[in-house]
Coordinates of C-alpha atoms and ligand atoms in Angstrom, one line a residue:
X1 CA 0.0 0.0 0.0
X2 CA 1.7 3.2 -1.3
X3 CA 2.3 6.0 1.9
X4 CA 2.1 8.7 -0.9
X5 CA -0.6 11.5 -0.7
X6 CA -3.3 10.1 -2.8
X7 CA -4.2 7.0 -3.7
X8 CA -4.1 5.3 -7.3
X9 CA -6.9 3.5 -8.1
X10 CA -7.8 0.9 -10.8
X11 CA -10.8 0.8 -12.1
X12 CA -12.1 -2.5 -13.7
X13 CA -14.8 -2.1 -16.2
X14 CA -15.8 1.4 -17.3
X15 CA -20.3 1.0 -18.2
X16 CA -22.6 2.8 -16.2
X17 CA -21.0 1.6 -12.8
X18 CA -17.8 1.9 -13.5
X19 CA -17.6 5.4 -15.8
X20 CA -19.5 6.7 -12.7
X21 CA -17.2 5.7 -9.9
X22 CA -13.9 7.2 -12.5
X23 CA -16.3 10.3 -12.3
X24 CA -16.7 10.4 -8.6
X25 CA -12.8 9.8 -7.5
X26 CA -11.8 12.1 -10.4
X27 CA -13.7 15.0 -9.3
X28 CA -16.0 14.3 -6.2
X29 CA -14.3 12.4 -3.6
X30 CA -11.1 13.4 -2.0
X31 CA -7.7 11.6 -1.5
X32 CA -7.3 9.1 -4.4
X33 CA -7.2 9.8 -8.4
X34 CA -7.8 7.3 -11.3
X35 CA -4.3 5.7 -12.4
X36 CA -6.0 3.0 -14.6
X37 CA -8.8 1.5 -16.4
X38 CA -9.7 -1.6 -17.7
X39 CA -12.5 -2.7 -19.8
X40 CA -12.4 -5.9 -22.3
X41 CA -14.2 -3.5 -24.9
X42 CA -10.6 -1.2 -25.3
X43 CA -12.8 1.6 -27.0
X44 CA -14.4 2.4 -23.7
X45 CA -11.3 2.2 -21.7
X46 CA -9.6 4.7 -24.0
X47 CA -12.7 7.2 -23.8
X48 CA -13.0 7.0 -19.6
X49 CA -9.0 7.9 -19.5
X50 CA -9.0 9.9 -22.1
X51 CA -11.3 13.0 -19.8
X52 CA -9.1 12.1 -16.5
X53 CA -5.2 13.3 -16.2
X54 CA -2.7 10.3 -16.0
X55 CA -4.9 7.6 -16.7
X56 CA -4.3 5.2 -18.9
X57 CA -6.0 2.6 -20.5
X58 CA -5.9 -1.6 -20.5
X59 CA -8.3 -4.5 -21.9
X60 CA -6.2 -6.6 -18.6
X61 CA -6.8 -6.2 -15.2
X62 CA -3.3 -7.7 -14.2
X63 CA -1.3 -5.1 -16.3
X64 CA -3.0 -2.8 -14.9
X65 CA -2.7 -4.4 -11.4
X66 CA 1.0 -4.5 -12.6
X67 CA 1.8 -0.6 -13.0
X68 CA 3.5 1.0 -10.5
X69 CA 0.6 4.0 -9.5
X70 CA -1.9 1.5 -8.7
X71 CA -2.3 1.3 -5.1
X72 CA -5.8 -0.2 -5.1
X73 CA -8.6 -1.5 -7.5
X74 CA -12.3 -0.5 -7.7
X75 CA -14.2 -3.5 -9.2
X76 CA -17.0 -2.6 -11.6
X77 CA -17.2 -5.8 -14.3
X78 CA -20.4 -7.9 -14.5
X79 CA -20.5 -10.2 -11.9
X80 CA -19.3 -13.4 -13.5
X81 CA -15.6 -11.5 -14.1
X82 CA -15.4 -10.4 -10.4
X83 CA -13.5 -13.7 -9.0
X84 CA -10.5 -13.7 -11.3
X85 CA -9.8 -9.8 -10.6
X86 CA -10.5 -10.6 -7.2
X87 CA -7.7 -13.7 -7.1
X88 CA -5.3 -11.5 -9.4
X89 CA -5.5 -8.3 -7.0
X90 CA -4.9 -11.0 -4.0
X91 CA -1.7 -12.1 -6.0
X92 CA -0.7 -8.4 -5.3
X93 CA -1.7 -8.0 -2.1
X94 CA -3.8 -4.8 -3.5
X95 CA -6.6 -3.5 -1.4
X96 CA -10.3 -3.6 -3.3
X97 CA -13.7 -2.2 -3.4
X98 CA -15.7 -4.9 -5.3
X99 CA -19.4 -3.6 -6.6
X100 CA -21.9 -6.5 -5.8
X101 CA -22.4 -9.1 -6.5
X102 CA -19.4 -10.4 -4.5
X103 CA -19.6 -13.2 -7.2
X104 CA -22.2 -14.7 -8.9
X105 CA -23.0 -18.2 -6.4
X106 CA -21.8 -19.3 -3.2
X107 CA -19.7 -21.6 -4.3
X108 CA -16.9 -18.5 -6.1
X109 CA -18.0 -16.7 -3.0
X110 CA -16.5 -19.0 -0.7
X111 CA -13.7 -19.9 -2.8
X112 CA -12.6 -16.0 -3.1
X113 CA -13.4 -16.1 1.3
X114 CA -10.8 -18.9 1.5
X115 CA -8.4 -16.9 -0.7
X116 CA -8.8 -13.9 1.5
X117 CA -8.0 -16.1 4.5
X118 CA -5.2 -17.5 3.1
X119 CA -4.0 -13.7 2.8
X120 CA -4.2 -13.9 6.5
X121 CA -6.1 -10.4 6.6
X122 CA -9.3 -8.5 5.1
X123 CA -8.8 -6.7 1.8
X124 CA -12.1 -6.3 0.5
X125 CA -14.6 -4.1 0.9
X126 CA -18.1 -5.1 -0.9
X127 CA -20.2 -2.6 -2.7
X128 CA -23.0 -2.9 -0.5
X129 CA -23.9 1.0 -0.8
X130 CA -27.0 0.7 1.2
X131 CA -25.2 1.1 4.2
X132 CA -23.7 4.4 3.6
X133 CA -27.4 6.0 2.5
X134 CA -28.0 8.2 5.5
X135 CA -31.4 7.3 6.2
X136 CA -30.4 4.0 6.4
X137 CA -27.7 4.6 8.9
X138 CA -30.2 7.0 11.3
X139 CA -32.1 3.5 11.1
X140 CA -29.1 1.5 12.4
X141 CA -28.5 3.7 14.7
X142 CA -31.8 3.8 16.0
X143 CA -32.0 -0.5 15.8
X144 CA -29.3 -0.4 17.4
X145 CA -29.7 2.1 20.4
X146 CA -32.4 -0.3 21.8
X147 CA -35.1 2.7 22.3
X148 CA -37.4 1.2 20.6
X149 CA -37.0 -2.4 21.9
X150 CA -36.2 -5.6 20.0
X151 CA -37.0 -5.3 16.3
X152 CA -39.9 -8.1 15.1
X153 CA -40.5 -7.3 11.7
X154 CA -39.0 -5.2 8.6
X155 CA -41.5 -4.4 5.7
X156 CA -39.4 -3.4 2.8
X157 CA -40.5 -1.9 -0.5
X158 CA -38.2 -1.6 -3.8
X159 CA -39.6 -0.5 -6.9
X160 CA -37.6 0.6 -10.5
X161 CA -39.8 2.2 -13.0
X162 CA -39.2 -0.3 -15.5
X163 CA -36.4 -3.6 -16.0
X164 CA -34.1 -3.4 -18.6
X165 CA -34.1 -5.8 -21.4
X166 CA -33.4 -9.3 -20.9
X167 CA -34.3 -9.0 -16.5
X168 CA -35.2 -12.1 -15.3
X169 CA -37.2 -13.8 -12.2
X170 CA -33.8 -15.1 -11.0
X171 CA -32.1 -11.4 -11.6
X172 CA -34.5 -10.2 -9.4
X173 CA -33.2 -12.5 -6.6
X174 CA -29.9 -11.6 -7.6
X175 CA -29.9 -7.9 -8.6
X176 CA -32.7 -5.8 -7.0
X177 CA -33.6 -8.0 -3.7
X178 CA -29.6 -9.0 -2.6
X179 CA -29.7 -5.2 -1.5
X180 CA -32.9 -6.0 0.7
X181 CA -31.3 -8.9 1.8
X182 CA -27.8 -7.4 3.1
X183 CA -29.6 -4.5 4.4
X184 CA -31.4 -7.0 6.5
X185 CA -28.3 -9.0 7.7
X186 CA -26.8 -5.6 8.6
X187 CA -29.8 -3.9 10.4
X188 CA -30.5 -6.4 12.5
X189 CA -26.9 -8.1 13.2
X190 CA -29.1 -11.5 12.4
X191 CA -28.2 -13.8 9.7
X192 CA -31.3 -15.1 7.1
X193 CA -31.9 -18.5 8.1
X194 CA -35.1 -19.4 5.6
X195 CA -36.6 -17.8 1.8
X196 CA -40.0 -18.0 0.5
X197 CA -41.4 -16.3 -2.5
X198 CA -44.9 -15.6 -3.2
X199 CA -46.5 -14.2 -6.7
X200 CA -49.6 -12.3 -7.5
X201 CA -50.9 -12.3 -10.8
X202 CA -48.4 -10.5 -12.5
X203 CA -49.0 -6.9 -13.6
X204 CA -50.1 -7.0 -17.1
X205 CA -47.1 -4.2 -17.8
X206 CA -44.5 -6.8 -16.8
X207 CA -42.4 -7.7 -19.9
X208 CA -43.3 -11.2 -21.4
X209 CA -41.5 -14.3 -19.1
X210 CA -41.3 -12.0 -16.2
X211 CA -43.5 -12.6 -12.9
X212 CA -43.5 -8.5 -11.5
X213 CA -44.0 -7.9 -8.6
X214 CA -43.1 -10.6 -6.1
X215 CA -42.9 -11.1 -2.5
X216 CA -39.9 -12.3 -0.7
X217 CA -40.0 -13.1 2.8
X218 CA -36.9 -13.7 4.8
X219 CA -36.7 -15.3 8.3
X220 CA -33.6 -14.9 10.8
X221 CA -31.7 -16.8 13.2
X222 CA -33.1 -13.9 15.6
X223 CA -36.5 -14.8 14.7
X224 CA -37.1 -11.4 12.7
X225 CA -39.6 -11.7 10.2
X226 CA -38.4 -9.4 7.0
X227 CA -41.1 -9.1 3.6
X228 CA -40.0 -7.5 0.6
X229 CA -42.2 -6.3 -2.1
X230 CA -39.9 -6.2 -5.4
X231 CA -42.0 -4.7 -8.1
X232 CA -39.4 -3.7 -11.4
X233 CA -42.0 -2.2 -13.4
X234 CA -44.3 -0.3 -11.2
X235 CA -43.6 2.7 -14.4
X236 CA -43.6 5.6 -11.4
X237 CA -40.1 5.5 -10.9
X238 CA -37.5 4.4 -8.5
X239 CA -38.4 3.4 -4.7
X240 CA -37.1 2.1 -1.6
X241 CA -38.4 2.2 1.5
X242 CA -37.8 0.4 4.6
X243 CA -40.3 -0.1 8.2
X244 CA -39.0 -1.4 11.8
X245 CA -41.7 -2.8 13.6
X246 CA -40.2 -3.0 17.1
X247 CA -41.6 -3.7 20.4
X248 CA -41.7 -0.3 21.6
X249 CA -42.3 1.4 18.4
X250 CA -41.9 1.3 14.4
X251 CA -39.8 3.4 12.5
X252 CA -39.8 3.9 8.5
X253 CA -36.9 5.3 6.1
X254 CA -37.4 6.1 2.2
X255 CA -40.4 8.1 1.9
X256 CA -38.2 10.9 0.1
X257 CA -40.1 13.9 1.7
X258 CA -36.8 15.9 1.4
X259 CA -39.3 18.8 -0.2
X260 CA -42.6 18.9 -0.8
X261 CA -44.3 21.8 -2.9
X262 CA -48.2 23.2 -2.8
X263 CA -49.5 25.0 -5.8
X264 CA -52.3 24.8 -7.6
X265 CA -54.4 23.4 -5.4
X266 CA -52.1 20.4 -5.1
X267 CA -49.6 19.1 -2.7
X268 CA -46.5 16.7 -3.6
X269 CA -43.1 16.3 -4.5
X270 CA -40.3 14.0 -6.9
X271 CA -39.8 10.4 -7.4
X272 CA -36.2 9.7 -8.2
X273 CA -35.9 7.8 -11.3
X274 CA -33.2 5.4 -10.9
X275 CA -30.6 3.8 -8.0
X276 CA -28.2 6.1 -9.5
X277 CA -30.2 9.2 -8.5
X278 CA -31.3 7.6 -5.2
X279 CA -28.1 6.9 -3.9
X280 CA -25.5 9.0 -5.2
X281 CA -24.8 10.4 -1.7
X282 CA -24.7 7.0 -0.3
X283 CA -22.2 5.9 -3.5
X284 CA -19.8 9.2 -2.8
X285 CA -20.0 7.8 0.7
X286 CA -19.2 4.4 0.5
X287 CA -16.1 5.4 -1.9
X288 CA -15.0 8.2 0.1
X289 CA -14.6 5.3 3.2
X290 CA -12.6 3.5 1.3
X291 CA -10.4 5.5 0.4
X292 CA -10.2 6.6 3.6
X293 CA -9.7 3.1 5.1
X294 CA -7.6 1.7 2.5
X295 CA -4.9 5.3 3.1
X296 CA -4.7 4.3 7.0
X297 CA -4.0 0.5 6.2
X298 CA -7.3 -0.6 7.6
X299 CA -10.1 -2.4 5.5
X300 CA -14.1 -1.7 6.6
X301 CA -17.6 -1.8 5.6
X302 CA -19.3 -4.5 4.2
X303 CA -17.2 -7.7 4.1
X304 CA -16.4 -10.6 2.0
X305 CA -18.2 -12.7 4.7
X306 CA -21.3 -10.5 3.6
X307 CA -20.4 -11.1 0.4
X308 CA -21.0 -14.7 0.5
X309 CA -23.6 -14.9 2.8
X310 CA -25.4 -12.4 0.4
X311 CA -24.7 -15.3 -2.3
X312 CA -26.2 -18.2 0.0
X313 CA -29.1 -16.0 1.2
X314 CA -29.8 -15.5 -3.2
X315 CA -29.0 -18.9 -3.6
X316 CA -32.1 -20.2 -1.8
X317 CA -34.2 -17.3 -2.7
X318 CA -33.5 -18.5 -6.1
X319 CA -34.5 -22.2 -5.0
X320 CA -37.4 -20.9 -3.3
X321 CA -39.0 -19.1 -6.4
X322 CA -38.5 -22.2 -8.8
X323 CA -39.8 -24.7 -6.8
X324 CA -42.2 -23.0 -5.2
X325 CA -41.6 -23.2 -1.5
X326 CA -39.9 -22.4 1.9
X327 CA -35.7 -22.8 1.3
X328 CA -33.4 -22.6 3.8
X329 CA -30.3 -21.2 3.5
X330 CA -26.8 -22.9 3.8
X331 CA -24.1 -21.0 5.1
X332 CA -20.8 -22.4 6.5
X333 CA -19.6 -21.6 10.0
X334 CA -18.9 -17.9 10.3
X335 CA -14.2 -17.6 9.7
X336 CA -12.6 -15.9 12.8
X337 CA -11.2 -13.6 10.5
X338 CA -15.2 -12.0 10.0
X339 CA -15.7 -12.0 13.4
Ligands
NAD1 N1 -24.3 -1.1 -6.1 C1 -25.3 -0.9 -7.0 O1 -26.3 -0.3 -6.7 C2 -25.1 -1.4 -8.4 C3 -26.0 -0.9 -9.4 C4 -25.8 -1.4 -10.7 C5 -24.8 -2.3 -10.9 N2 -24.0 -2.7 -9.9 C6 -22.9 -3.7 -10.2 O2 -21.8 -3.1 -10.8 C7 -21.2 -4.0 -11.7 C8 -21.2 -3.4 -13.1 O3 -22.5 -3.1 -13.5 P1 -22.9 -2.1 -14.7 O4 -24.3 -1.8 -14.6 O5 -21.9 -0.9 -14.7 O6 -22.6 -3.0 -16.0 P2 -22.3 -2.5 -17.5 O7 -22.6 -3.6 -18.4 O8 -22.8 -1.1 -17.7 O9 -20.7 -2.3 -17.5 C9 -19.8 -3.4 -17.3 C10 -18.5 -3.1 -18.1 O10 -17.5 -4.1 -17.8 C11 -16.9 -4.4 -19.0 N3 -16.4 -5.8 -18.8 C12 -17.0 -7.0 -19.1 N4 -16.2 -8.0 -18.8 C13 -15.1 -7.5 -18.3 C14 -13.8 -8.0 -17.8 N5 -13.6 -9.3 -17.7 N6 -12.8 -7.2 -17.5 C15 -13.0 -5.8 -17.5 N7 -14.1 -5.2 -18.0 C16 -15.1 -6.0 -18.4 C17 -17.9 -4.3 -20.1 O11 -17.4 -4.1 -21.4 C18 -18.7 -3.0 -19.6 O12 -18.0 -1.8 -20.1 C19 -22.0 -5.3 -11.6 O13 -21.3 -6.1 -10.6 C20 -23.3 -4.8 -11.1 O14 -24.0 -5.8 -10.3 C21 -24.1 -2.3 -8.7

């Protein structure tokens, strides 16, 4: 890990993701700069570093890896491409922020956890950006001071205005509802134990092959009870919103009441439209720690424990929707070294 002012980062795959987070280091967050990026389609590369000083360009995340500014890499390849940069940064000893999904299944998840153990120490931190959205951390907080007693129950909603091309019922196990799922892991310190999925009729909007909306519930080894309502073409825009029931009290996050307007006889105010919108604070956020982190040597946030249990928890939610029924979840015995 370089000791020099600002950190060099690498950033693997330049789409939406990825052209984003070169955006956000180059001229939002403080303390690192864009040394490198990567993308397998070398047009792209070339146009990211071409707009940010001293960048240059690769089609291989190990050359990149290999130059002598890059301090850390910033993951942002589909999932499927995640474990081999992960295992080549590991080679290096490089710190990483790796978007979610971890990896695609539990089974690269927990190979990539038994890399990072053979490492002896943490150097990943997963791009679970939830967690740095500041309405969800006044809900932590909250959870966590104990005022309101023991939380029984979250009701979560997550709605997108419409799926892109090609979204399937597994994606939205493994795209949209994994966020519902770490969020819940995180929240209440609990681990998801059990997966069902329910259907409605679907909405008549939904794109052919696609059953929108669904309803996940998740159960925990504290005996939470957590229901998600994932609807990907509800066509108003983009949605999440999250309810405590505790025993002392409830308490809700995501209604986006940051201003509401009267005129004409009408009261209201603006849906975001996309994640991207949403949660750009909590993205600026979660890069900004890392940075952070990674500069003093230390390695936080999400984990590649959560990773893989994130993996497991899709895994059966996945299970659950095919077949139809209850699925518990398999994870293995929790490493000392995510303790
Ligand atoms: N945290 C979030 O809210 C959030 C939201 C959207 C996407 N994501 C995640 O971010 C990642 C990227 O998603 P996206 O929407 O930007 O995808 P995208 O398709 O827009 O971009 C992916 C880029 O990676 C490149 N690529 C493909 N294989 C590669 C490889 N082996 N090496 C280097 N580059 C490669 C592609 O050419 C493309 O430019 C995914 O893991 C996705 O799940 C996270």
């Amino acid at each position: 890990m370089t000791q020099r002012g600002t950190l060099g980062v690498a950033v693997i795959g330049t789409g939406r993701m990825g052209a984003d987070h070169v955006r956000r280091i180059s001229e939002v967050i403080s303390g690192a700069r864009v040394a490198a990026v990567v993308d397998v389609d070398a047009e792209r590369a070339k146009n990211v570093a071409s707009g940010v000083e001293g960048c240059t360009a690769y089609t291989e995340p190990d050359a990149a890896m290999a130059a002598a500014d890059v301090d850390a890499v910033l993951i942002a390849s589909p999932g499927p491409a995640h474990e081999s940069a992960l295992l080549a940064a590991f080679e290096r000893d490089l710190p990483l922020l790796c978007e979610k999904p971890l990896t695609p299944d539990a089974a690269s998840a927990l190979r990539v956890l038994e890399a990072e153990q053979r490492l002896g120490h943490r150097r990943v931190q997963v791009g679970f950006m939830r967690r740095y959205d500041a309405e969800y951390v006044k809900l932590k907080a909250l959870l966590d001071s104990g005022q309101l007693g023991r939380p029984l129950m979250l009701h979560n909603r997550h709605r997108n205005a419409s799926s892109p091309p090609g979204f399937t019922d597994a994606m939205l196990i493994n795209d949209s509802v994994v966020h519902e799922m770490d969020v819940t892991r995180w929240l209440l310190g609990q681990e998801i134990t059990a997966v069902t999925v329910l259907r409605p009729t679907p909405s008549d909007v939904a794109p052919e092959g696609l059953a929108d909306p669904q309803f996940v519930v998740l159960e925990t080894d504290g005996g939470a009870l957590v229901d998600v309502e994932i609807f990907v073409n509800c066509g108003f825009g983009y949605q999440v919103q999250a309810e405590a029931v505790c025993e002392r009290g409830t308490a809700r996050i995501g209604d986006g009441h940051a201003m509401v307007t009267n005129a004409a006889g009408r009261w209201g105010g603006t849906i975001a439209q996309d994640f991207v919108e949403r949660f750009e604070e909590a993205y600026d956020r979660e890069v900004q720690a890392w940075v952070d982190a990674t500069r003093r040597g230390e390695v936080t946030g999400p984990s590649i424990w959560d990773g893989y249990a994130a993996a497991a928890v899709c895994e059966a939610g996945v299970r659950a929707q095919t077949e139809g029924r209850r699925t518990e979840v398999e994870l293995i015995e929790r490493p000392a070294l995510y303790r």
